[in-house]
Coordinates of C-alpha atoms in Angstrom, one line a residue:
Chain A
N1076 CA 0.7 -5.0 -19.7
A1077 CA 1.2 -1.5 -18.5
G1078 CA -0.2 -2.5 -15.1
V1079 CA -1.6 0.4 -13.0
T1080 CA -1.0 3.8 -14.5
Q1081 CA -1.7 7.2 -12.9
T1082 CA -1.7 10.7 -14.3
P1083 CA -0.6 13.3 -13.6
K1084 CA 2.7 12.6 -11.8
F1085 CA 2.7 15.9 -10.1
Q1086 CA 0.2 18.7 -9.7
V1087 CA 0.1 22.0 -7.9
L1088 CA -3.4 23.4 -7.0
K1089 CA -4.6 26.5 -5.3
T1090 CA -7.0 26.2 -2.4
G1091 CA -10.6 25.8 -3.7
Q1092 CA -9.6 24.4 -7.1
S1093 CA -10.9 21.1 -8.3
M1094 CA -9.1 18.4 -10.2
T1095 CA -9.3 14.7 -11.1
L1096 CA -6.6 12.2 -10.6
Q1097 CA -6.7 9.5 -13.2
C1098 CA -6.0 5.8 -12.6
A1099 CA -6.3 3.0 -15.1
Q1100 CA -5.4 -0.7 -15.1
D1101 CA -5.2 -3.2 -17.9
M1102 CA -5.2 -6.4 -15.9
N1103 CA -9.0 -6.8 -15.8
H1104 CA -8.9 -6.5 -12.0
E1105 CA -12.2 -6.2 -10.2
Y1106 CA -11.0 -4.3 -7.2
M1107 CA -9.4 -0.8 -7.2
S1108 CA -8.5 1.5 -4.4
W1109 CA -7.2 4.9 -3.7
Y1110 CA -4.7 5.6 -0.9
R1111 CA -3.0 8.7 0.3
Q1112 CA 0.5 8.6 1.8
D1113 CA 1.7 11.3 4.2
P1114 CA 5.0 11.4 6.1
G1115 CA 4.9 9.3 9.2
M1116 CA 1.4 8.1 8.5
G1117 CA 1.8 5.2 6.1
L1118 CA -0.9 4.6 3.6
R1119 CA -4.5 5.4 4.3
L1120 CA -7.5 4.2 2.3
I1121 CA -9.6 6.9 0.7
H1122 CA -12.2 5.0 -1.5
Y1123 CA -12.4 1.7 -3.1
S1124 CA -14.4 -0.1 -5.7
V1125 CA -15.3 -3.8 -6.1
G1126 CA -16.4 -3.5 -9.7
A1127 CA -17.9 -1.2 -12.3
G1128 CA -20.6 0.9 -10.8
I1129 CA -19.8 0.0 -7.2
T1130 CA -17.8 2.2 -4.8
D1131 CA -17.4 2.6 -1.1
Q1132 CA -15.7 4.8 1.4
G1133 CA -12.4 4.0 3.1
E1134 CA -10.8 5.5 6.2
V1135 CA -10.4 9.1 5.0
P1136 CA -13.1 9.8 2.3
N1137 CA -13.9 13.4 3.1
G1138 CA -13.2 15.8 0.3
Y1139 CA -12.9 13.1 -2.3
N1140 CA -15.3 11.6 -4.8
V1141 CA -14.9 8.5 -7.0
S1142 CA -16.8 6.7 -9.7
R1143 CA -16.2 3.5 -11.6
S1144 CA -17.9 3.5 -14.9
T1145 CA -15.6 0.9 -16.4
T1146 CA -13.5 -1.9 -15.1
E1147 CA -10.3 -0.2 -16.3
D1148 CA -10.7 3.3 -14.8
F1149 CA -11.1 4.6 -11.3
P1150 CA -10.7 8.4 -11.2
L1151 CA -10.4 10.3 -7.9
R1152 CA -11.9 13.8 -7.8
L1153 CA -11.1 16.6 -5.4
L1154 CA -14.0 19.0 -5.5
S1155 CA -12.5 21.9 -3.6
A1156 CA -8.8 21.4 -2.8
A1157 CA -7.5 22.2 0.7
P1158 CA -3.9 22.3 1.9
S1159 CA -4.6 19.3 4.1
Q1160 CA -5.0 17.3 0.9
T1161 CA -1.3 17.9 0.0
S1162 CA -0.1 14.3 -0.2
V1163 CA 1.1 11.5 -2.5
Y1164 CA -1.8 9.6 -3.9
F1165 CA -1.6 5.9 -5.0
C1166 CA -4.1 3.9 -7.0
A1167 CA -4.0 0.1 -6.6
S1168 CA -5.8 -2.8 -8.1
R1169 CA -6.5 -6.4 -7.1
R1170 CA -8.0 -9.3 -9.0
N1171 CA -10.6 -10.3 -6.4
R1172 CA -11.2 -10.6 -2.8
G1173 CA -9.5 -13.9 -2.4
N1174 CA -7.2 -14.3 0.6
Q1175 CA -4.2 -14.8 -1.6
E1176 CA -4.5 -11.8 -3.8
T1177 CA -2.0 -9.1 -3.7
Q1178 CA -2.4 -5.5 -4.8
Y1179 CA -0.6 -3.8 -7.6
F1180 CA 0.2 -0.1 -7.2
G1181 CA 0.6 2.8 -9.6
P1182 CA 3.6 5.1 -9.4
G1183 CA 1.7 7.8 -7.5
T1184 CA 0.6 11.4 -8.0
R1185 CA 2.2 14.1 -5.9
L1186 CA -0.3 16.8 -5.1
L1187 CA 0.6 20.2 -3.6
V1188 CA -2.2 22.4 -2.5
L1189 CA -1.2 26.0 -1.8
Chain B
S501 CA -7.7 2.6 11.0
Q502 CA -4.2 1.4 10.5
Q503 CA -3.8 -2.1 11.5
G504 CA 0.0 -2.8 11.4
E505 CA 2.8 -1.0 13.1
E506 CA 6.4 -1.6 12.0
D507 CA 9.4 -1.5 14.2
P508 CA 11.9 0.0 14.0
Q509 CA 10.9 3.2 12.1
A510 CA 14.4 3.4 10.6
L511 CA 17.2 1.0 10.3
S512 CA 20.7 1.5 8.9
I513 CA 23.1 -1.4 8.2
Q514 CA 26.0 -2.2 6.0
E515 CA 26.0 -4.4 2.9
G516 CA 26.2 -8.0 3.7
E517 CA 24.5 -7.7 7.1
N518 CA 21.0 -9.0 7.8
A519 CA 18.0 -6.6 8.3
T520 CA 15.1 -7.5 10.5
M521 CA 11.9 -5.6 10.6
N522 CA 8.9 -6.3 12.8
C523 CA 5.2 -5.7 12.4
S524 CA 2.5 -5.8 15.0
Y525 CA -1.2 -5.8 14.3
K526 CA -4.4 -5.5 16.3
T527 CA -7.1 -7.9 15.0
S528 CA -7.3 -11.3 13.6
I529 CA -6.1 -11.7 10.0
N530 CA -6.5 -14.0 7.0
N531 CA -3.0 -13.2 5.8
L532 CA -0.2 -10.6 6.2
Q533 CA 1.7 -9.1 3.3
W534 CA 5.0 -7.2 3.1
Y535 CA 5.6 -4.5 0.5
R536 CA 8.6 -2.5 -0.5
Q537 CA 8.6 1.1 -1.6
N538 CA 11.6 2.7 -3.3
S539 CA 12.0 6.4 -2.9
G540 CA 9.5 8.2 -5.1
R541 CA 7.9 5.0 -6.4
G542 CA 4.8 2.9 -5.8
L543 CA 4.6 -0.1 -3.5
V544 CA 5.7 -3.5 -4.8
H545 CA 4.5 -6.7 -3.3
L546 CA 7.2 -8.9 -1.7
I547 CA 5.6 -11.8 0.1
L548 CA 2.4 -13.0 1.6
I549 CA 2.0 -15.3 4.6
R550 CA -1.2 -17.0 5.5
S551 CA -2.6 -17.0 9.0
N552 CA -2.0 -20.8 9.2
E553 CA 1.6 -20.5 8.2
R554 CA 4.5 -19.7 10.6
E555 CA 7.3 -19.1 8.2
K556 CA 7.9 -18.5 4.6
H557 CA 10.9 -17.9 2.4
S558 CA 11.4 -16.1 -0.9
G559 CA 15.0 -15.7 -2.1
R560 CA 16.8 -13.6 0.5
L561 CA 13.5 -12.9 2.3
R562 CA 12.2 -14.8 5.3
V563 CA 8.9 -13.9 6.9
T564 CA 7.6 -15.3 10.2
L565 CA 4.1 -14.9 11.6
D566 CA 3.0 -15.4 15.2
T567 CA -0.7 -15.1 15.4
S568 CA -0.8 -15.6 19.2
K569 CA 1.4 -12.4 19.5
K570 CA -0.2 -10.7 16.5
S571 CA 3.2 -10.0 15.1
S572 CA 5.3 -10.7 12.0
S573 CA 8.9 -10.2 11.1
L574 CA 10.7 -9.7 7.8
L575 CA 14.3 -10.7 7.5
I576 CA 16.4 -9.7 4.6
T577 CA 19.7 -11.7 4.5
A578 CA 23.0 -10.5 3.0
S579 CA 21.6 -7.1 2.3
R580 CA 22.6 -5.0 -0.7
A581 CA 22.6 -1.3 -1.3
A582 CA 19.6 -2.0 -3.7
D583 CA 17.6 -3.1 -0.7
T584 CA 17.5 0.5 0.5
A585 CA 13.8 1.3 0.6
S586 CA 10.8 1.5 3.0
Y587 CA 9.1 -1.7 4.0
F588 CA 5.4 -2.0 4.9
C589 CA 3.3 -4.7 6.4
A590 CA -0.3 -4.9 5.3
T591 CA -3.4 -6.8 6.4
D592 CA -6.8 -7.1 5.0
S593 CA -9.1 -4.3 6.0
N594 CA -12.5 -5.0 7.6
S595 CA -14.2 -4.9 4.2
G596 CA -11.7 -7.4 2.8
Y597 CA -11.4 -5.3 -0.4
A598 CA -8.4 -3.2 0.4
L599 CA -5.4 -3.3 2.7
N600 CA -4.5 -1.7 6.0
F601 CA -0.9 -0.6 6.0
G602 CA 1.5 0.2 8.8
K603 CA 3.7 3.3 8.8
G604 CA 6.7 1.5 7.5
T605 CA 10.4 0.9 8.3
S606 CA 12.9 2.9 6.4
L607 CA 15.9 0.7 5.6
L608 CA 19.3 2.2 4.5
V609 CA 22.0 -0.2 3.3
T610 CA 25.4 1.4 2.9
P611 CA 28.1 0.0 0.8

């Protein structure tokens, strides 16, 4: 299994541009999440999905859209990039909501918005 | 909102020494997890401790949980240079579908 994969690894955008961060998992996990990691802030939840067709907002959803058309894929869209969205973005997946389930993380996408 | 807070923010020790990191959280939990993040990489799960457990071991890792104090500690014994990383505690979010992470402890182990 490849686990959780993310593309691209690094991206530079200009303010106002849009882009999609890709995330895929091959473990047939129901739950997927997007986090952003900023220096001194730890990881903050952006959006999550509990299955195909079902998404919900996390702690910092503004400026981001998600969709979940398949179990495997969970793309994150920036509609109009802002410098405040400069961050490292991590996608994660989890089998189910069970109390003993851990999350598996992708390698991250480093985004710089100029 | 972030649930866990790790302490200290940074820790520097020599190989062979033990490293202890602490985590405090705010609300009741079902379990608490610790993750490690090597520089420039994603997070890797280390260990999970349930709310009805007080201590758990995994190799050189020892985790304790005190639900009355809403705190947990991670002990790494006989540390190695390869243990250099950031360590995060995490608890279930209110939704139960994702995790709330602390800000992490940055551990440096020097040869």
